[in-house]
Amino acid sequence: MTRPGTPDDAATAAGADSPWALRDYALIADGERGALVDPRGGIAWLCAPAWHDGAVFNGLLGGPGRFRVRPADRWNVWGGSYEDGTLIRVSRWVTADGIVSCREALAVPADTGRVVLLRQIRAVRGAAVVDVDLDVRADYGERPMTGLRQESDGTWRARSGALHVRLAGAGEARPAPGGGLHARLRLPEGGTHDLVLDLATRPQSAPLAAPALWNATERWWGRAVPDCSDTAAPRDTRMAYAVLNGLTSTTGGMVAAATTSLPERADTGRDYDYRYAWVRDQCYAGLAVAAHGPHPLLERAVRFVADRLLEDGGDLRPAYTVDGGPLPSERRLPYAGYPGGIDRTGNRAGRQFQLDVFGEALQLFAAAARHGVLDARAAEAAALAAEAVADRWTQPDAGLWELENRWWTHSRLCCVTGLRELSRELRTPASADWARLADRILDATRSRCLHPDGHWQRAEDDTGPEAALLLPLARGAVPRDDPSFSRTRSQVVRRLAEDGYVYRFRHGDEPLGDAEGAFLLCGFTMALAAHAQGAHTEAARWFERTRSACGPTGLFAEEYDVAQRQLRGNLPQGFVHALLLECSARFGRGPQAPSSDGW
């Protein structure tokens, strides 16, 4: 019987697949792909077998495909949390009659050709009735399930395009009228029930034993994420490590985010596919980890960036697939898309020249040398990056924000920082040449990009402020007592900061917050810059304000709409979590504690 005030079944069904605000989604990931989980127990997004392959669950963009686990009593309040230091998520619903939870994860260690999704339902208080719906639609919904059959042990098998599908734990399921499977499970109080979904490029015969898969996953996460008690925000730092591990393939490539086409601003066309490995983002992640100490994520970042440089040299692309391939061209998908966005895949950034990535790579290699993890191949790649800077630093480039080709100040200062770091950490006959080249670039950039008032401006032909400039300044492009550093930081505070949040740059005469959200990378960059200049209390304020700009799940997007307190852009944004990690690692030492990299 319907309770007073309870939505009827038709309305509930209509709203079940509606998109949620980005802050409400959780991520489970295994390094090779990631899934977004919505508050009602649906897998809203999952690409398989790899990050850049077609999605099998497309609800985030308004397409078909679903894997839902939710209480049959739709009158409930949702919540949930991550198990500390992992991407094991526990969704939780308080119903009219009890409490139901669903523990979920992508099984690790991961196989590049196979995704295993674990879901464990528990009747926490009272008996539970739970509905399960599965409808795999590979290639962005174009491949429905075919050949559906049940084996003698109750496991269901099917095909969806090139993927072989298995579902264990739903023996009582039956084919649903609209395709796929439906089951209604009944659990006594305290009871648990395991579901295991296996999607693979080849037929699989190994048993889908949930206890063994959960045990392996728990052990993997226990090894992947350090304790972080020596940082300023241990729990959030462990979460950052977990996110970076979840986004990083065994090949070393880290996707910028798990999603595509989530708008930075509604109906402006600023929505992109971030399921690729940006060299810059990879360097940010490696440098963040290096600030805390040697960790496999640092070695993976070094390996991936070195491999790309050894293959492409001075023609290094800004971004690649996680296995080192070129980015596909943009194309539209036939769905409504996330509200306010345009449904697209592929990215044009792979064809740009971005000078700053060479400087970031040099900083990464220097950090690896400092920790003793720079091998001969990476040292060779470092020399190639320095050579590319020598050949190309005078050329206009697309810059950090992937805009039109100009003489961007940030790009040159990144190269100055990288060359200096490398000359200090990698002692070779070329070290002196690298240091001299850094001086030459800095002198030319001062001549062309230092404002008459003494602060660094965005570009030779743009006198406006630029928050991203604070990062190379904090990392040592100029001495920390150089007046240009303080004046630039003051200019950013005065013109690009509001209510404790930092924006990238001004869009004409539009007020901050109207053109785009606060840029969370820049908030953490401001914190690092203040810390580098000894303003530790101020640095802590910027850090705490910026790390508050996440959703209930603890995930950060690229931008934050301060007025509406909403996340904007693709989710989760890897470089934001990386900069949180770096700030927390550096601030955790205390004002007097020196570090191995001079901070």
PDB file of C-alpha atoms in Angstrom, residues 89-344:
ATOM      1  CA  ARG A  89      32.055   2.386  -1.566  1.00  0.00           C
ATOM      2  CA  VAL A  90      29.249   1.504   0.834  1.00  0.00           C
ATOM      3  CA  SER A  91      25.898   2.926  -0.281  1.00  0.00           C
ATOM      4  CA  ARG A  92      23.256   3.117   2.444  1.00  0.00           C
ATOM      5  CA  TRP A  93      19.508   3.649   2.476  1.00  0.00           C
ATOM      6  CA  VAL A  94      17.260   4.270   5.473  1.00  0.00           C
ATOM      7  CA  THR A  95      13.801   3.025   4.506  1.00  0.00           C
ATOM      8  CA  ALA A  96      10.512   3.247   6.342  1.00  0.00           C
ATOM      9  CA  ASP A  97      11.163  -0.186   7.854  1.00  0.00           C
ATOM     10  CA  GLY A  98      14.916  -0.562   8.168  1.00  0.00           C
ATOM     11  CA  ILE A  99      18.396   0.121   6.827  1.00  0.00           C
ATOM     12  CA  VAL A 100      19.911  -1.444   3.704  1.00  0.00           C
ATOM     13  CA  SER A 101      23.485  -1.102   2.451  1.00  0.00           C
ATOM     14  CA  CYS A 102      25.355  -2.117  -0.679  1.00  0.00           C
ATOM     15  CA  ARG A 103      29.135  -2.451  -0.631  1.00  0.00           C
ATOM     16  CA  GLU A 104      30.583  -2.025  -4.126  1.00  0.00           C
ATOM     17  CA  ALA A 105      33.944  -2.011  -5.859  1.00  0.00           C
ATOM     18  CA  LEU A 106      35.708  -2.843  -9.069  1.00  0.00           C
ATOM     19  CA  ALA A 107      37.835  -5.872  -8.257  1.00  0.00           C
ATOM     20  CA  VAL A 108      41.599  -5.376  -8.131  1.00  0.00           C
ATOM     21  CA  PRO A 109      44.224  -6.234  -9.214  1.00  0.00           C
ATOM     22  CA  ALA A 110      42.644  -5.442 -12.556  1.00  0.00           C
ATOM     23  CA  ASP A 111      42.917  -7.138 -15.932  1.00  0.00           C
ATOM     24  CA  THR A 112      43.047  -4.790 -18.934  1.00  0.00           C
ATOM     25  CA  GLY A 113      40.596  -6.968 -20.856  1.00  0.00           C
ATOM     26  CA  ARG A 114      38.207  -7.750 -18.049  1.00  0.00           C
ATOM     27  CA  VAL A 115      36.172  -5.756 -15.538  1.00  0.00           C
ATOM     28  CA  VAL A 116      34.712  -7.393 -12.439  1.00  0.00           C
ATOM     29  CA  LEU A 117      32.135  -5.393 -10.489  1.00  0.00           C
ATOM     30  CA  LEU A 118      31.390  -6.523  -6.931  1.00  0.00           C
ATOM     31  CA  ARG A 119      28.192  -5.615  -5.084  1.00  0.00           C
ATOM     32  CA  GLN A 120      27.370  -6.962  -1.623  1.00  0.00           C
ATOM     33  CA  ILE A 121      23.892  -6.211  -0.264  1.00  0.00           C
ATOM     34  CA  ARG A 122      23.302  -6.210   3.497  1.00  0.00           C
ATOM     35  CA  ALA A 123      20.116  -5.950   5.544  1.00  0.00           C
ATOM     36  CA  VAL A 124      21.608  -3.788   8.285  1.00  0.00           C
ATOM     37  CA  ARG A 125      18.422  -3.341  10.322  1.00  0.00           C
ATOM     38  CA  GLY A 126      15.220  -5.181   9.654  1.00  0.00           C
ATOM     39  CA  ALA A 127      14.506  -7.513   6.735  1.00  0.00           C
ATOM     40  CA  ALA A 128      15.274  -6.112   3.289  1.00  0.00           C
ATOM     41  CA  VAL A 129      13.608  -6.425  -0.092  1.00  0.00           C
ATOM     42  CA  VAL A 130      15.932  -5.312  -2.886  1.00  0.00           C
ATOM     43  CA  ASP A 131      15.414  -4.984  -6.636  1.00  0.00           C
ATOM     44  CA  VAL A 132      18.239  -5.821  -9.034  1.00  0.00           C
ATOM     45  CA  ASP A 133      18.184  -4.788 -12.710  1.00  0.00           C
ATOM     46  CA  LEU A 134      20.907  -5.526 -15.258  1.00  0.00           C
ATOM     47  CA  ASP A 135      20.944  -4.481 -18.899  1.00  0.00           C
ATOM     48  CA  VAL A 136      24.420  -4.266 -20.462  1.00  0.00           C
ATOM     49  CA  ARG A 137      24.544  -2.033 -23.568  1.00  0.00           C
ATOM     50  CA  ALA A 138      28.094  -1.890 -24.969  1.00  0.00           C
ATOM     51  CA  ASP A 139      29.451   0.694 -27.442  1.00  0.00           C
ATOM     52  CA  TYR A 140      27.510   3.589 -25.919  1.00  0.00           C
ATOM     53  CA  GLY A 141      24.241   1.674 -25.893  1.00  0.00           C
ATOM     54  CA  GLU A 142      24.362   0.328 -29.436  1.00  0.00           C
ATOM     55  CA  ARG A 143      24.840  -3.346 -28.451  1.00  0.00           C
ATOM     56  CA  PRO A 144      21.998  -4.900 -26.449  1.00  0.00           C
ATOM     57  CA  MET A 145      22.445  -8.169 -24.592  1.00  0.00           C
ATOM     58  CA  THR A 146      22.035 -11.237 -26.807  1.00  0.00           C
ATOM     59  CA  GLY A 147      22.164 -14.974 -26.231  1.00  0.00           C
ATOM     60  CA  LEU A 148      20.960 -14.640 -22.647  1.00  0.00           C
ATOM     61  CA  ARG A 149      21.038 -18.019 -20.883  1.00  0.00           C
ATOM     62  CA  GLN A 150      21.331 -19.419 -17.381  1.00  0.00           C
ATOM     63  CA  GLU A 151      23.828 -22.134 -16.457  1.00  0.00           C
ATOM     64  CA  SER A 152      23.262 -24.978 -14.026  1.00  0.00           C
ATOM     65  CA  ASP A 153      24.941 -23.087 -11.156  1.00  0.00           C
ATOM     66  CA  GLY A 154      22.572 -20.141 -11.610  1.00  0.00           C
ATOM     67  CA  THR A 155      25.101 -17.876 -13.364  1.00  0.00           C
ATOM     68  CA  TRP A 156      23.700 -15.879 -16.259  1.00  0.00           C
ATOM     69  CA  ARG A 157      25.667 -15.488 -19.509  1.00  0.00           C
ATOM     70  CA  ALA A 158      25.139 -13.213 -22.496  1.00  0.00           C
ATOM     71  CA  ARG A 159      26.959 -11.137 -25.104  1.00  0.00           C
ATOM     72  CA  SER A 160      26.931  -7.381 -25.601  1.00  0.00           C
ATOM     73  CA  GLY A 161      28.841  -6.552 -28.747  1.00  0.00           C
ATOM     74  CA  ALA A 162      32.389  -7.869 -28.280  1.00  0.00           C
ATOM     75  CA  LEU A 163      31.954  -8.289 -24.526  1.00  0.00           C
ATOM     76  CA  HIS A 164      31.176 -11.572 -22.795  1.00  0.00           C
ATOM     77  CA  VAL A 165      28.801 -11.002 -19.879  1.00  0.00           C
ATOM     78  CA  ARG A 166      28.444 -13.097 -16.707  1.00  0.00           C
ATOM     79  CA  LEU A 167      26.330 -12.353 -13.644  1.00  0.00           C
ATOM     80  CA  ALA A 168      26.647 -14.500 -10.515  1.00  0.00           C
ATOM     81  CA  GLY A 169      24.414 -14.279  -7.468  1.00  0.00           C
ATOM     82  CA  ALA A 170      21.133 -13.651  -9.277  1.00  0.00           C
ATOM     83  CA  GLY A 171      19.921 -17.184  -9.877  1.00  0.00           C
ATOM     84  CA  GLU A 172      16.319 -16.137  -9.297  1.00  0.00           C
ATOM     85  CA  ALA A 173      16.497 -13.383 -11.909  1.00  0.00           C
ATOM     86  CA  ARG A 174      14.298 -13.522 -14.973  1.00  0.00           C
ATOM     87  CA  PRO A 175      14.442 -11.757 -18.351  1.00  0.00           C
ATOM     88  CA  ALA A 176      12.848  -8.323 -18.111  1.00  0.00           C
ATOM     89  CA  PRO A 177      10.241  -7.102 -20.636  1.00  0.00           C
ATOM     90  CA  GLY A 178      12.453  -4.277 -21.915  1.00  0.00           C
ATOM     91  CA  GLY A 179      15.589  -6.413 -22.108  1.00  0.00           C
ATOM     92  CA  GLY A 180      18.118  -7.531 -19.536  1.00  0.00           C
ATOM     93  CA  LEU A 181      17.409  -9.206 -16.217  1.00  0.00           C
ATOM     94  CA  HIS A 182      15.340  -8.398 -13.135  1.00  0.00           C
ATOM     95  CA  ALA A 183      15.382  -9.996  -9.696  1.00  0.00           C
ATOM     96  CA  ARG A 184      13.777  -9.229  -6.350  1.00  0.00           C
ATOM     97  CA  LEU A 185      15.916 -10.380  -3.414  1.00  0.00           C
ATOM     98  CA  ARG A 186      14.689 -10.907   0.158  1.00  0.00           C
ATOM     99  CA  LEU A 187      17.207 -10.805   2.994  1.00  0.00           C
ATOM    100  CA  PRO A 188      16.622 -11.432   6.712  1.00  0.00           C
ATOM    101  CA  GLU A 189      17.981  -8.927   9.186  1.00  0.00           C
ATOM    102  CA  GLY A 190      21.786  -9.180   9.207  1.00  0.00           C
ATOM    103  CA  GLY A 191      21.798 -11.176   5.975  1.00  0.00           C
ATOM    104  CA  THR A 192      24.125 -10.478   3.051  1.00  0.00           C
ATOM    105  CA  HIS A 193      23.952 -11.301  -0.635  1.00  0.00           C
ATOM    106  CA  ASP A 194      26.752 -11.029  -3.215  1.00  0.00           C
ATOM    107  CA  LEU A 195      26.435 -10.098  -6.880  1.00  0.00           C
ATOM    108  CA  VAL A 196      29.406 -10.355  -9.259  1.00  0.00           C
ATOM    109  CA  LEU A 197      29.259  -8.907 -12.778  1.00  0.00           C
ATOM    110  CA  ASP A 198      32.008  -9.970 -15.178  1.00  0.00           C
ATOM    111  CA  LEU A 199      32.536  -8.190 -18.526  1.00  0.00           C
ATOM    112  CA  ALA A 200      35.425  -9.514 -20.614  1.00  0.00           C
ATOM    113  CA  THR A 201      36.793  -9.432 -24.128  1.00  0.00           C
ATOM    114  CA  ARG A 202      37.288 -13.233 -24.028  1.00  0.00           C
ATOM    115  CA  PRO A 203      35.062 -16.008 -22.655  1.00  0.00           C
ATOM    116  CA  GLN A 204      35.739 -16.641 -18.961  1.00  0.00           C
ATOM    117  CA  SER A 205      35.408 -19.883 -17.041  1.00  0.00           C
ATOM    118  CA  ALA A 206      36.973 -19.112 -13.650  1.00  0.00           C
ATOM    119  CA  PRO A 207      34.448 -19.207 -10.786  1.00  0.00           C
ATOM    120  CA  LEU A 208      33.080 -15.839  -9.710  1.00  0.00           C
ATOM    121  CA  ALA A 209      33.827 -16.429  -6.028  1.00  0.00           C
ATOM    122  CA  ALA A 210      32.826 -13.241  -4.216  1.00  0.00           C
ATOM    123  CA  PRO A 211      34.748 -13.874  -0.935  1.00  0.00           C
ATOM    124  CA  ALA A 212      38.043 -14.414  -2.757  1.00  0.00           C
ATOM    125  CA  LEU A 213      37.499 -11.385  -4.991  1.00  0.00           C
ATOM    126  CA  TRP A 214      36.669  -9.166  -2.010  1.00  0.00           C
ATOM    127  CA  ASN A 215      39.698 -10.398  -0.071  1.00  0.00           C
ATOM    128  CA  ALA A 216      42.040  -9.676  -2.987  1.00  0.00           C
ATOM    129  CA  THR A 217      40.512  -6.228  -3.443  1.00  0.00           C
ATOM    130  CA  GLU A 218      40.880  -5.336   0.234  1.00  0.00           C
ATOM    131  CA  ARG A 219      44.515  -6.474   0.268  1.00  0.00           C
ATOM    132  CA  TRP A 220      45.299  -4.504  -2.904  1.00  0.00           C
ATOM    133  CA  TRP A 221      43.937  -1.271  -1.477  1.00  0.00           C
ATOM    134  CA  GLY A 222      45.792  -1.873   1.785  1.00  0.00           C
ATOM    135  CA  ARG A 223      49.069  -1.918  -0.161  1.00  0.00           C
ATOM    136  CA  ALA A 224      48.214   0.901  -2.600  1.00  0.00           C
ATOM    137  CA  VAL A 225      47.473   3.713  -0.144  1.00  0.00           C
ATOM    138  CA  PRO A 226      49.976   4.815   2.544  1.00  0.00           C
ATOM    139  CA  ASP A 227      49.035   5.833   6.064  1.00  0.00           C
ATOM    140  CA  CYS A 228      49.443   9.623   5.498  1.00  0.00           C
ATOM    141  CA  SER A 229      49.374  10.410   9.231  1.00  0.00           C
ATOM    142  CA  ASP A 230      52.312  12.752   8.606  1.00  0.00           C
ATOM    143  CA  THR A 231      50.191  15.049   6.394  1.00  0.00           C
ATOM    144  CA  ALA A 232      47.972  18.019   7.210  1.00  0.00           C
ATOM    145  CA  ALA A 233      44.728  16.192   6.361  1.00  0.00           C
ATOM    146  CA  PRO A 234      45.378  12.429   6.628  1.00  0.00           C
ATOM    147  CA  ARG A 235      41.946  11.109   5.669  1.00  0.00           C
ATOM    148  CA  ASP A 236      41.539  13.414   2.664  1.00  0.00           C
ATOM    149  CA  THR A 237      45.109  12.646   1.611  1.00  0.00           C
ATOM    150  CA  ARG A 238      44.404   8.929   1.701  1.00  0.00           C
ATOM    151  CA  MET A 239      41.314   9.633  -0.397  1.00  0.00           C
ATOM    152  CA  ALA A 240      43.464  11.547  -2.894  1.00  0.00           C
ATOM    153  CA  TYR A 241      45.874   8.614  -3.117  1.00  0.00           C
ATOM    154  CA  ALA A 242      42.922   6.270  -3.660  1.00  0.00           C
ATOM    155  CA  VAL A 243      41.497   8.417  -6.456  1.00  0.00           C
ATOM    156  CA  LEU A 244      44.884   8.722  -8.201  1.00  0.00           C
ATOM    157  CA  ASN A 245      45.398   4.949  -7.954  1.00  0.00           C
ATOM    158  CA  GLY A 246      41.894   4.378  -9.280  1.00  0.00           C
ATOM    159  CA  LEU A 247      42.555   6.619 -12.287  1.00  0.00           C
ATOM    160  CA  THR A 248      46.013   5.164 -13.114  1.00  0.00           C
ATOM    161  CA  SER A 249      46.414   2.182 -15.434  1.00  0.00           C
ATOM    162  CA  THR A 250      49.072  -0.492 -15.040  1.00  0.00           C
ATOM    163  CA  THR A 251      50.632   1.105 -18.147  1.00  0.00           C
ATOM    164  CA  GLY A 252      51.277   4.190 -15.998  1.00  0.00           C
ATOM    165  CA  GLY A 253      48.795   6.423 -17.811  1.00  0.00           C
ATOM    166  CA  MET A 254      46.405   8.368 -15.549  1.00  0.00           C
ATOM    167  CA  VAL A 255      43.148   9.619 -17.034  1.00  0.00           C
ATOM    168  CA  ALA A 256      42.315  13.249 -16.289  1.00  0.00           C
ATOM    169  CA  ALA A 257      38.809  12.187 -15.187  1.00  0.00           C
ATOM    170  CA  ALA A 258      36.502   9.193 -15.471  1.00  0.00           C
ATOM    171  CA  THR A 259      33.845  10.906 -17.586  1.00  0.00           C
ATOM    172  CA  THR A 260      33.063  12.785 -20.770  1.00  0.00           C
ATOM    173  CA  SER A 261      30.792  15.690 -21.639  1.00  0.00           C
ATOM    174  CA  LEU A 262      29.985  16.958 -18.152  1.00  0.00           C
ATOM    175  CA  PRO A 263      29.590  20.711 -18.645  1.00  0.00           C
ATOM    176  CA  GLU A 264      31.813  23.300 -17.013  1.00  0.00           C
ATOM    177  CA  ARG A 265      29.022  25.790 -17.644  1.00  0.00           C
ATOM    178  CA  ALA A 266      25.520  24.961 -18.876  1.00  0.00           C
ATOM    179  CA  ASP A 267      24.927  25.375 -22.610  1.00  0.00           C
ATOM    180  CA  THR A 268      28.273  27.064 -23.369  1.00  0.00           C
ATOM    181  CA  GLY A 269      29.883  24.191 -25.315  1.00  0.00           C
ATOM    182  CA  ARG A 270      32.645  23.861 -22.710  1.00  0.00           C
ATOM    183  CA  ASP A 271      32.285  20.126 -22.162  1.00  0.00           C
ATOM    184  CA  TYR A 272      35.022  17.713 -23.141  1.00  0.00           C
ATOM    185  CA  ASP A 273      36.119  14.095 -23.019  1.00  0.00           C
ATOM    186  CA  TYR A 274      38.666  13.677 -20.208  1.00  0.00           C
ATOM    187  CA  ARG A 275      39.078   9.894 -20.299  1.00  0.00           C
ATOM    188  CA  TYR A 276      42.665  10.272 -21.535  1.00  0.00           C
ATOM    189  CA  ALA A 277      46.093  10.752 -20.004  1.00  0.00           C
ATOM    190  CA  TRP A 278      47.272  14.367 -20.109  1.00  0.00           C
ATOM    191  CA  VAL A 279      51.056  14.569 -19.740  1.00  0.00           C
ATOM    192  CA  ARG A 280      50.717  17.669 -17.557  1.00  0.00           C
ATOM    193  CA  ASP A 281      48.211  16.029 -15.208  1.00  0.00           C
ATOM    194  CA  GLN A 282      50.436  12.965 -15.012  1.00  0.00           C
ATOM    195  CA  CYS A 283      53.342  15.189 -13.959  1.00  0.00           C
ATOM    196  CA  TYR A 284      51.217  16.969 -11.349  1.00  0.00           C
ATOM    197  CA  ALA A 285      50.293  13.605  -9.840  1.00  0.00           C
ATOM    198  CA  GLY A 286      53.892  12.381  -9.827  1.00  0.00           C
ATOM    199  CA  LEU A 287      55.171  15.614  -8.277  1.00  0.00           C
ATOM    200  CA  ALA A 288      52.458  15.499  -5.610  1.00  0.00           C
ATOM    201  CA  VAL A 289      53.415  11.971  -4.619  1.00  0.00           C
ATOM    202  CA  ALA A 290      57.113  12.917  -4.669  1.00  0.00           C
ATOM    203  CA  ALA A 291      56.364  15.679  -2.146  1.00  0.00           C
ATOM    204  CA  HIS A 292      55.207  12.956   0.243  1.00  0.00           C
ATOM    205  CA  GLY A 293      57.781  10.304  -0.600  1.00  0.00           C
ATOM    206  CA  PRO A 294      58.604   7.573  -3.114  1.00  0.00           C
ATOM    207  CA  HIS A 295      55.517   5.592  -4.132  1.00  0.00           C
ATOM    208  CA  PRO A 296      54.632   3.375  -7.113  1.00  0.00           C
ATOM    209  CA  LEU A 297      52.465   6.195  -8.521  1.00  0.00           C
ATOM    210  CA  LEU A 298      55.626   8.300  -8.956  1.00  0.00           C
ATOM    211  CA  GLU A 299      57.374   5.491 -10.813  1.00  0.00           C
ATOM    212  CA  ARG A 300      54.335   4.906 -13.034  1.00  0.00           C
ATOM    213  CA  ALA A 301      54.139   8.584 -13.925  1.00  0.00           C
ATOM    214  CA  VAL A 302      57.836   8.685 -14.779  1.00  0.00           C
ATOM    215  CA  ARG A 303      57.541   5.570 -16.932  1.00  0.00           C
ATOM    216  CA  PHE A 304      54.520   6.833 -18.865  1.00  0.00           C
ATOM    217  CA  VAL A 305      55.949  10.300 -19.540  1.00  0.00           C
ATOM    218  CA  ALA A 306      59.367   8.877 -20.427  1.00  0.00           C
ATOM    219  CA  ASP A 307      57.841   6.417 -22.889  1.00  0.00           C
ATOM    220  CA  ARG A 308      55.934   9.193 -24.642  1.00  0.00           C
ATOM    221  CA  LEU A 309      59.042  11.384 -24.916  1.00  0.00           C
ATOM    222  CA  LEU A 310      61.185   8.532 -26.197  1.00  0.00           C
ATOM    223  CA  GLU A 311      58.579   7.839 -28.876  1.00  0.00           C
ATOM    224  CA  ASP A 312      57.710  11.408 -29.882  1.00  0.00           C
ATOM    225  CA  GLY A 313      60.537  13.659 -28.647  1.00  0.00           C
ATOM    226  CA  GLY A 314      59.877  17.298 -29.467  1.00  0.00           C
ATOM    227  CA  ASP A 315      56.558  16.336 -31.059  1.00  0.00           C
ATOM    228  CA  LEU A 316      55.206  15.197 -27.683  1.00  0.00           C
ATOM    229  CA  ARG A 317      51.425  15.427 -27.653  1.00  0.00           C
ATOM    230  CA  PRO A 318      49.643  16.984 -24.662  1.00  0.00           C
ATOM    231  CA  ALA A 319      47.478  13.898 -24.184  1.00  0.00           C
ATOM    232  CA  TYR A 320      47.282  10.203 -25.089  1.00  0.00           C
ATOM    233  CA  THR A 321      45.126   7.210 -24.351  1.00  0.00           C
ATOM    234  CA  VAL A 322      46.322   5.419 -21.224  1.00  0.00           C
ATOM    235  CA  ASP A 323      48.120   2.870 -23.389  1.00  0.00           C
ATOM    236  CA  GLY A 324      49.998   5.595 -25.262  1.00  0.00           C
ATOM    237  CA  GLY A 325      47.819   5.819 -28.376  1.00  0.00           C
ATOM    238  CA  PRO A 326      46.607   8.997 -30.099  1.00  0.00           C
ATOM    239  CA  LEU A 327      43.369  10.633 -29.040  1.00  0.00           C
ATOM    240  CA  PRO A 328      40.409   9.964 -31.330  1.00  0.00           C
ATOM    241  CA  SER A 329      38.710  12.856 -33.078  1.00  0.00           C
ATOM    242  CA  GLU A 330      35.615  14.341 -31.502  1.00  0.00           C
ATOM    243  CA  ARG A 331      32.253  12.890 -32.433  1.00  0.00           C
ATOM    244  CA  ARG A 332      28.714  13.251 -31.148  1.00  0.00           C
ATOM    245  CA  LEU A 333      26.621  10.524 -29.554  1.00  0.00           C
ATOM    246  CA  PRO A 334      22.872  10.238 -30.155  1.00  0.00           C
ATOM    247  CA  TYR A 335      21.795  11.041 -26.580  1.00  0.00           C
ATOM    248  CA  ALA A 336      20.459  14.036 -24.736  1.00  0.00           C
ATOM    249  CA  GLY A 337      23.715  14.319 -22.793  1.00  0.00           C
ATOM    250  CA  TYR A 338      24.072  15.474 -19.219  1.00  0.00           C
ATOM    251  CA  PRO A 339      21.800  18.535 -18.767  1.00  0.00           C
ATOM    252  CA  GLY A 340      23.546  21.635 -20.035  1.00  0.00           C
ATOM    253  CA  GLY A 341      26.158  19.649 -21.962  1.00  0.00           C
ATOM    254  CA  ILE A 342      26.785  18.250 -25.418  1.00  0.00           C
ATOM    255  CA  ASP A 343      27.246  14.494 -25.667  1.00  0.00           C
ATOM    256  CA  ARG A 344      30.632  13.898 -27.303  1.00  0.00           C
TER     257      ARG A 344
END
